[in-house]
GROMACS .gro file of C-alpha atoms in nm:
model
  345
    1MET     CA    1  -2.264  -1.147  -3.448
    2GLU     CA    2  -2.020  -1.035  -3.718
    3ASN     CA    3  -1.668  -0.920  -3.607
    4GLY     CA    4  -1.805  -0.864  -3.251
    5LYS     CA    5  -2.091  -0.647  -3.387
    6ARG     CA    6  -2.452  -0.717  -3.320
    7THR     CA    7  -2.696  -0.751  -3.613
    8LEU     CA    8  -2.994  -0.507  -3.652
    9LEU     CA    9  -3.187  -0.763  -3.859
   10GLY     CA   10  -3.397  -0.969  -3.620
   11MET     CA   11  -3.418  -0.704  -3.346
   12THR     CA   12  -3.749  -0.587  -3.211
   13LEU     CA   13  -3.840  -0.222  -3.197
   14GLY     CA   14  -3.794  -0.236  -2.823
   15GLU     CA   15  -3.440  -0.374  -2.863
   16MET     CA   16  -3.363  -0.105  -3.117
   17LYS     CA   17  -3.481   0.161  -2.864
   18ASP     CA   18  -3.247   0.011  -2.603
   19ALA     CA   19  -2.961   0.006  -2.849
   20VAL     CA   20  -2.993   0.373  -2.954
   21ALA     CA   21  -3.024   0.468  -2.586
   22GLU     CA   22  -2.699   0.287  -2.513
   23LEU     CA   23  -2.531   0.481  -2.798
   24GLY     CA   24  -2.671   0.814  -2.669
   25MET     CA   25  -2.888   0.865  -2.979
   26PRO     CA   26  -3.237   1.014  -2.982
   27GLY     CA   27  -3.527   0.762  -2.915
   28PHE     CA   28  -3.695   0.828  -3.244
   29THR     CA   29  -3.383   0.687  -3.423
   30ALA     CA   30  -3.504   0.338  -3.334
   31LYS     CA   31  -3.814   0.382  -3.548
   32GLN     CA   32  -3.607   0.517  -3.833
   33ILE     CA   33  -3.380   0.213  -3.811
   34ALA     CA   34  -3.670  -0.029  -3.804
   35LYS     CA   35  -3.823   0.134  -4.110
   36TRP     CA   36  -3.488   0.116  -4.300
   37ILE     CA   37  -3.447  -0.250  -4.210
   38TYR     CA   38  -3.799  -0.390  -4.237
   39GLU     CA   39  -3.954  -0.158  -4.493
   40SER     CA   40  -3.665  -0.054  -4.714
   41HIS     CA   41  -3.447  -0.365  -4.663
   42VAL     CA   42  -3.124  -0.174  -4.679
   43LYS     CA   43  -2.798  -0.379  -4.682
   44ASP     CA   44  -2.575  -0.114  -4.518
   45ILE     CA   45  -2.614   0.133  -4.232
   46ASP     CA   46  -2.479   0.409  -4.463
   47GLU     CA   47  -2.801   0.378  -4.664
   48MET     CA   48  -2.998   0.511  -4.367
   49THR     CA   49  -2.982   0.863  -4.510
   50ASN     CA   50  -3.222   1.035  -4.266
   51ILE     CA   51  -2.990   0.945  -3.972
   52SER     CA   52  -2.698   1.193  -3.926
   53LYS     CA   53  -2.351   1.087  -4.035
   54THR     CA   54  -2.234   1.099  -3.678
   55ASN     CA   55  -2.506   0.866  -3.558
   56ARG     CA   56  -2.453   0.636  -3.851
   57GLN     CA   57  -2.088   0.610  -3.757
   58ARG     CA   58  -2.181   0.524  -3.397
   59LEU     CA   59  -2.420   0.259  -3.522
   60LYS     CA   60  -2.156   0.110  -3.755
   61GLU     CA   61  -1.910   0.075  -3.471
   62ALA     CA   62  -2.149  -0.146  -3.274
   63PHE     CA   63  -2.383  -0.298  -3.534
   64THR     CA   64  -2.414  -0.438  -3.882
   65VAL     CA   65  -2.740  -0.487  -4.078
   66GLY     CA   66  -2.672  -0.859  -4.088
   67ALA     CA   67  -2.777  -0.922  -4.455
   68MET     CA   68  -2.582  -1.212  -4.616
   69GLU     CA   69  -2.629  -1.290  -4.981
   70PRO     CA   70  -2.686  -1.654  -5.091
   71LEU     CA   71  -2.369  -1.849  -5.172
   72ASP     CA   72  -2.513  -2.084  -5.435
   73CYS     CA   73  -2.836  -2.160  -5.618
   74GLN     CA   74  -2.996  -2.426  -5.837
   75ARG     CA   75  -3.267  -2.334  -6.081
   76SER     CA   76  -3.540  -2.569  -6.199
   77VAL     CA   77  -3.703  -2.571  -6.538
   78ASP     CA   78  -4.033  -2.502  -6.363
   79GLY     CA   79  -3.903  -2.180  -6.202
   80THR     CA   80  -3.833  -2.313  -5.861
   81VAL     CA   81  -3.502  -2.187  -5.718
   82LYS     CA   82  -3.308  -2.349  -5.435
   83TYR     CA   83  -3.066  -2.113  -5.254
   84LEU     CA   84  -2.786  -2.192  -5.013
   85PHE     CA   85  -2.746  -1.921  -4.745
   86PRO     CA   86  -2.465  -1.879  -4.498
   87THR     CA   87  -2.540  -1.839  -4.133
   88ALA     CA   88  -2.370  -1.609  -3.877
   89SER     CA   89  -2.203  -1.916  -3.724
   90GLY     CA   90  -2.035  -2.008  -4.051
   91LYS     CA   91  -2.272  -2.292  -4.145
   92PHE     CA   92  -2.517  -2.332  -4.441
   93VAL     CA   93  -2.894  -2.368  -4.484
   94GLU     CA   94  -3.125  -2.416  -4.772
   95THR     CA   95  -3.424  -2.197  -4.884
   96VAL     CA   96  -3.654  -2.274  -5.166
   97PHE     CA   97  -3.842  -2.018  -5.376
   98ILE     CA   98  -4.148  -2.163  -5.546
   99PRO     CA   99  -4.338  -1.933  -5.795
  100ASP     CA  100  -4.683  -2.049  -5.900
  101LYS     CA  101  -4.896  -1.814  -6.116
  102ASP     CA  102  -4.994  -1.522  -5.887
  103ARG     CA  103  -4.840  -1.681  -5.576
  104ALA     CA  104  -4.480  -1.709  -5.473
  105THR     CA  105  -4.389  -1.916  -5.170
  106LEU     CA  106  -4.065  -1.926  -4.984
  107CYS     CA  107  -3.972  -2.240  -4.783
  108VAL     CA  108  -3.732  -2.132  -4.507
  109SER     CA  109  -3.512  -2.333  -4.269
  110SER     CA  110  -3.511  -2.289  -3.885
  111GLN     CA  111  -3.207  -2.509  -3.786
  112VAL     CA  112  -2.881  -2.642  -3.934
  113GLY     CA  113  -2.951  -3.012  -3.943
  114CYS     CA  114  -3.223  -3.154  -3.722
  115LYS     CA  115  -3.263  -3.367  -3.403
  116MET     CA  116  -3.585  -3.535  -3.518
  117ASN     CA  117  -3.408  -3.793  -3.741
  118CYS     CA  118  -3.717  -3.884  -3.951
  119LEU     CA  119  -3.634  -4.188  -4.161
  120PHE     CA  120  -3.730  -4.026  -4.491
  121CYS     CA  121  -3.556  -3.687  -4.438
  122GLN     CA  122  -3.211  -3.598  -4.576
  123THR     CA  123  -3.169  -3.319  -4.319
  124GLY     CA  124  -3.195  -3.566  -4.033
  125LYS     CA  125  -2.902  -3.755  -4.179
  126GLN     CA  126  -2.681  -3.451  -4.128
  127GLY     CA  127  -2.735  -3.462  -3.755
  128PHE     CA  128  -2.805  -3.145  -3.554
  129GLU     CA  129  -2.550  -2.863  -3.592
  130GLY     CA  130  -2.732  -2.570  -3.424
  131ASN     CA  131  -3.027  -2.337  -3.413
  132LEU     CA  132  -3.065  -2.043  -3.651
  133THR     CA  133  -3.088  -1.703  -3.495
  134ALA     CA  134  -3.389  -1.488  -3.576
  135ALA     CA  135  -3.147  -1.290  -3.806
  136ASP     CA  136  -3.043  -1.614  -3.985
  137ILE     CA  137  -3.412  -1.702  -4.042
  138LEU     CA  138  -3.510  -1.357  -4.159
  139ASN     CA  139  -3.203  -1.328  -4.386
  140GLN     CA  140  -3.345  -1.603  -4.601
  141ILE     CA  141  -3.628  -1.362  -4.685
  142TYR     CA  142  -3.436  -1.036  -4.655
  143ALA     CA  143  -3.152  -1.132  -4.895
  144LEU     CA  144  -3.365  -1.331  -5.132
  145PRO     CA  145  -3.336  -1.199  -5.490
  146GLU     CA  146  -3.706  -1.243  -5.543
  147ALA     CA  147  -3.808  -1.104  -5.202
  148ASP     CA  148  -4.042  -0.843  -5.356
  149ARG     CA  149  -4.240  -1.118  -5.522
  150LEU     CA  150  -4.321  -1.322  -5.209
  151THR     CA  151  -4.682  -1.387  -5.112
  152ASN     CA  152  -4.625  -1.658  -4.856
  153VAL     CA  153  -4.357  -1.805  -4.624
  154VAL     CA  154  -4.362  -2.161  -4.493
  155PHE     CA  155  -4.131  -2.287  -4.220
  156MET     CA  156  -4.089  -2.625  -4.385
  157GLY     CA  157  -3.723  -2.621  -4.467
  158GLN     CA  158  -3.441  -2.776  -4.264
  159GLY     CA  159  -3.500  -2.829  -3.895
  160GLU     CA  160  -3.794  -2.858  -3.653
  161PRO     CA  161  -3.935  -2.506  -3.589
  162MET     CA  162  -4.069  -2.597  -3.240
  163ASP     CA  163  -3.716  -2.711  -3.143
  164ASN     CA  164  -3.603  -2.349  -3.209
  165LEU     CA  165  -3.920  -2.187  -3.086
  166ASP     CA  166  -3.783  -1.871  -2.939
  167ASN     CA  167  -3.608  -1.763  -3.259
  168VAL     CA  168  -3.894  -1.877  -3.482
  169LEU     CA  169  -4.130  -1.661  -3.276
  170ARG     CA  170  -3.890  -1.368  -3.292
  171ALA     CA  171  -3.878  -1.406  -3.676
  172THR     CA  172  -4.248  -1.434  -3.716
  173GLU     CA  173  -4.299  -1.133  -3.483
  174ALA     CA  174  -4.071  -0.923  -3.706
  175LEU     CA  175  -4.269  -1.046  -4.013
  176THR     CA  176  -4.608  -0.957  -3.872
  177ALA     CA  177  -4.551  -0.656  -3.635
  178GLU     CA  178  -4.638  -0.304  -3.735
  179TRP     CA  179  -4.277  -0.201  -3.686
  180GLY     CA  180  -4.162  -0.493  -3.904
  181TYR     CA  181  -4.276  -0.633  -4.234
  182ALA     CA  182  -4.645  -0.581  -4.122
  183TRP     CA  183  -4.757  -0.900  -4.300
  184SER     CA  184  -5.078  -1.075  -4.205
  185PRO     CA  185  -4.992  -1.390  -4.001
  186LYS     CA  186  -5.216  -1.575  -4.259
  187ARG     CA  187  -4.926  -1.541  -4.503
  188ILE     CA  188  -4.704  -1.763  -4.282
  189THR     CA  189  -4.730  -2.135  -4.211
  190VAL     CA  190  -4.512  -2.300  -3.952
  191SER     CA  191  -4.468  -2.684  -3.962
  192SER     CA  192  -4.402  -2.926  -3.678
  193VAL     CA  193  -4.375  -3.302  -3.611
  194GLY     CA  194  -4.535  -3.218  -3.276
  195VAL     CA  195  -4.313  -3.124  -2.982
  196LYS     CA  196  -4.458  -3.151  -2.636
  197ASN     CA  197  -4.520  -2.811  -2.463
  198LYS     CA  198  -4.355  -2.621  -2.748
  199LEU     CA  199  -4.645  -2.677  -2.990
  200LYS     CA  200  -4.895  -2.550  -2.735
  201ARG     CA  201  -4.687  -2.243  -2.667
  202PHE     CA  202  -4.668  -2.167  -3.038
  203LEU     CA  203  -5.044  -2.208  -3.074
  204ASP     CA  204  -5.095  -1.968  -2.782
  205GLU     CA  205  -4.842  -1.704  -2.883
  206SER     CA  206  -4.874  -1.697  -3.263
  207GLU     CA  207  -5.158  -1.649  -3.513
  208CYS     CA  208  -4.975  -1.807  -3.799
  209HIS     CA  209  -5.106  -2.119  -3.980
  210VAL     CA  210  -4.983  -2.459  -3.858
  211ALA     CA  211  -4.889  -2.765  -4.055
  212ILE     CA  212  -4.836  -3.092  -3.875
  213SER     CA  213  -4.622  -3.365  -4.031
  214MET     CA  214  -4.837  -3.675  -3.994
  215HIS     CA  215  -4.710  -3.934  -4.246
  216SER     CA  216  -4.894  -4.212  -4.066
  217PRO     CA  217  -5.201  -4.216  -3.844
  218ILE     CA  218  -5.088  -4.540  -3.675
  219HIS     CA  219  -4.873  -4.499  -3.368
  220GLU     CA  220  -4.624  -4.781  -3.408
  221GLN     CA  221  -4.567  -4.718  -3.778
  222ARG     CA  222  -4.532  -4.334  -3.729
  223ARG     CA  223  -4.278  -4.408  -3.450
  224GLN     CA  224  -4.072  -4.614  -3.699
  225LEU     CA  225  -4.087  -4.333  -3.954
  226MET     CA  226  -4.054  -4.052  -3.697
  227PRO     CA  227  -3.888  -4.106  -3.361
  228ALA     CA  228  -4.059  -3.790  -3.227
  229GLU     CA  229  -4.381  -3.997  -3.207
  230GLY     CA  230  -4.228  -4.145  -2.890
  231GLN     CA  231  -4.242  -3.801  -2.721
  232MET     CA  232  -4.571  -3.668  -2.853
  233THR     CA  233  -4.799  -3.897  -3.042
  234ILE     CA  234  -5.004  -3.787  -3.340
  235HIS     CA  235  -5.311  -3.853  -3.128
  236ASP     CA  236  -5.176  -3.619  -2.860
  237VAL     CA  237  -5.117  -3.358  -3.126
  238VAL     CA  238  -5.473  -3.386  -3.261
  239GLU     CA  239  -5.620  -3.370  -2.906
  240LEU     CA  240  -5.420  -3.048  -2.846
  241LEU     CA  241  -5.535  -2.896  -3.176
  242LYS     CA  242  -5.893  -2.964  -3.093
  243GLN     CA  243  -5.867  -2.712  -2.813
  244TYR     CA  244  -5.819  -2.429  -3.069
  245ASP     CA  245  -6.048  -2.273  -3.327
  246PHE     CA  246  -5.955  -2.330  -3.687
  247SER     CA  247  -6.295  -2.254  -3.832
  248HIS     CA  248  -6.211  -1.892  -3.929
  249GLN     CA  249  -5.896  -1.757  -4.090
  250ARG     CA  250  -5.628  -1.950  -3.908
  251ARG     CA  251  -5.573  -2.294  -4.072
  252ILE     CA  252  -5.440  -2.636  -3.962
  253SER     CA  253  -5.314  -2.873  -4.222
  254PHE     CA  254  -5.154  -3.215  -4.208
  255GLU     CA  255  -4.860  -3.306  -4.430
  256TYR     CA  256  -4.863  -3.670  -4.547
  257ILE     CA  257  -4.583  -3.808  -4.755
  258VAL     CA  258  -4.720  -4.117  -4.931
  259PHE     CA  259  -4.473  -4.406  -4.942
  260GLY     CA  260  -4.555  -4.700  -5.177
  261GLY     CA  261  -4.667  -5.011  -4.988
  262VAL     CA  262  -4.610  -4.844  -4.647
  263ASN     CA  263  -4.879  -4.585  -4.565
  264ASP     CA  264  -5.094  -4.578  -4.879
  265SER     CA  265  -5.368  -4.832  -4.793
  266MET     CA  266  -5.741  -4.790  -4.730
  267LEU     CA  267  -5.658  -4.889  -4.370
  268HIS     CA  268  -5.452  -4.576  -4.345
  269ALA     CA  269  -5.728  -4.374  -4.512
  270ARG     CA  270  -5.983  -4.492  -4.257
  271GLU     CA  271  -5.750  -4.422  -3.965
  272ILE     CA  272  -5.682  -4.067  -4.087
  273VAL     CA  273  -6.058  -4.003  -4.105
  274LYS     CA  274  -6.098  -4.133  -3.746
  275LEU     CA  275  -5.800  -3.938  -3.625
  276VAL     CA  276  -5.908  -3.591  -3.756
  277SER     CA  277  -6.279  -3.636  -3.697
  278GLY     CA  278  -6.415  -3.316  -3.543
  279LEU     CA  279  -6.116  -3.101  -3.647
  280GLU     CA  280  -6.150  -2.838  -3.915
  281CYS     CA  281  -5.839  -2.921  -4.124
  282ARG     CA  282  -5.700  -3.017  -4.458
  283VAL     CA  283  -5.467  -3.299  -4.556
  284ASN     CA  284  -5.186  -3.242  -4.814
  285LEU     CA  285  -5.071  -3.561  -4.981
  286ILE     CA  286  -4.711  -3.532  -5.090
  287ARG     CA  287  -4.517  -3.744  -5.340
  288PHE     CA  288  -4.194  -3.892  -5.205
  289HIS     CA  289  -3.873  -3.854  -5.394
  290THR     CA  290  -3.602  -4.106  -5.300
  291ILE     CA  291  -3.299  -4.004  -5.094
  292PRO     CA  292  -2.968  -4.190  -5.073
  293ASN     CA  293  -2.951  -4.506  -4.853
  294VAL     CA  294  -3.322  -4.503  -4.756
  295ASP     CA  295  -3.541  -4.801  -4.860
  296LEU     CA  296  -3.861  -4.605  -4.929
  297HIS     CA  297  -4.018  -4.511  -5.258
  298GLY     CA  298  -4.312  -4.303  -5.366
  299ALA     CA  299  -4.666  -4.439  -5.416
  300ASP     CA  300  -4.810  -4.447  -5.768
  301ASP     CA  301  -5.062  -4.190  -5.884
  302GLN     CA  302  -5.344  -4.439  -5.856
  303LYS     CA  303  -5.283  -4.492  -5.486
  304MET     CA  304  -5.247  -4.115  -5.424
  305GLU     CA  305  -5.575  -4.046  -5.598
  306ALA     CA  306  -5.758  -4.324  -5.416
  307LEU     CA  307  -5.640  -4.187  -5.079
  308ARG     CA  308  -5.750  -3.833  -5.181
  309ASP     CA  309  -6.088  -3.953  -5.304
  310TYR     CA  310  -6.163  -4.156  -4.992
  311LEU     CA  311  -6.068  -3.876  -4.759
  312THR     CA  312  -6.262  -3.620  -4.951
  313ALA     CA  313  -6.568  -3.848  -4.969
  314HIS     CA  314  -6.547  -3.872  -4.585
  315GLY     CA  315  -6.542  -3.500  -4.525
  316VAL     CA  316  -6.163  -3.443  -4.503
  317PHE     CA  317  -6.056  -3.171  -4.755
  318THR     CA  318  -5.756  -3.332  -4.929
  319THR     CA  319  -5.518  -3.223  -5.204
  320ILE     CA  320  -5.231  -3.384  -5.381
  321ARG     CA  321  -4.946  -3.137  -5.375
  322ALA     CA  322  -4.783  -3.077  -5.710
  323SER     CA  323  -4.415  -3.172  -5.713
  324ARG     CA  324  -4.186  -2.884  -5.782
  325GLY     CA  325  -3.820  -2.849  -5.870
  326GLN     CA  326  -3.765  -3.224  -5.914
  327ASP     CA  327  -3.471  -3.164  -6.151
  328ILE     CA  328  -3.271  -2.964  -5.891
  329PHE     CA  329  -3.339  -3.144  -5.563
  330ALA     CA  330  -3.500  -3.456  -5.436
  331ALA     CA  331  -3.514  -3.350  -5.071
  332CYS     CA  332  -3.420  -3.081  -4.834
  333GLY     CA  333  -3.056  -3.122  -4.719
  334LEU     CA  334  -2.892  -3.237  -5.042
  335LEU     CA  335  -2.737  -2.898  -5.138
  336SER     CA  336  -2.620  -2.813  -4.790
  337THR     CA  337  -2.487  -3.168  -4.738
  338ALA     CA  338  -2.282  -3.133  -5.055
  339LYS     CA  339  -2.151  -2.793  -4.945
  340LYS     CA  340  -2.057  -2.921  -4.602
  341ASN     CA  341  -1.882  -3.225  -4.745
  342HIS     CA  342  -1.685  -2.998  -4.984
  343GLU     CA  343  -1.575  -2.775  -4.692
  344THR     CA  344  -1.442  -3.067  -4.497
  345GLU     CA  345  -1.257  -3.234  -4.779
   0.00000   0.00000   0.00000
């Protein structure tokens, strides 16, 4: 909400119909507004030229589009761009644009900070500062300078999407609905550490791809790395996933950051194979880049390749994700942490 005004960005068509009815405007105006927002991506109500001046004025008195430009950016030599976006509540979140040949992926945030407190994550060190609204989430796409180049969006930035599930579902609805961006849900991947009840609800209510942060197949070790294991174990997550069909277009993947001397052994490889047996999935091995005050380091290429080769040989489709933007960020949370610290100095 800006100056007491509600934002149009993030509203469903039904909510827009209610809004125009409140203002005494014709019902068809809602579809016009939705088209201007989600198809034309206007930044100002005055740009909605097929709505009468009188009705535009009424809209402006109660609403704002809600688009907010990025405050800062860092550009990598490989073309990756990290943006810092403001939120409606006056905080900051990071968004990463990753171009790759004919693909362009945007990594969006769902929260300011995070409650999960994973050992290896800079965002968790910030603590939790609040959920993003659907408008805050969508603004990372809406106000992105490269928005017209996007082929995919991944909810893998700051925060745990399942911990802000209502707003994540609202945002993905706007991205996939006919009245919204009208994207295929196969262009969107939502990540999770695994949150009891919330993950099931997401699987039931959304058709988007799902990525689970595994990082260890062994309960006690994963709990040390990821406190959320104490609430929903990786075995619980896999058992839940086995109730759904991932053999067609919808995909399930597991994210696995490889830490040198920690989770990179053949024991881990064998346990991963056992864990995901019978589940149509892929495993993405990810290089770790050190963050301040955390005693973990990345595994060497030989270990990464040995893990990949073992998993692949045992029927688990596995890739080593290429590192991108290493010269501008080592982990989510560094740019927003710096901005936050500057604001409080």
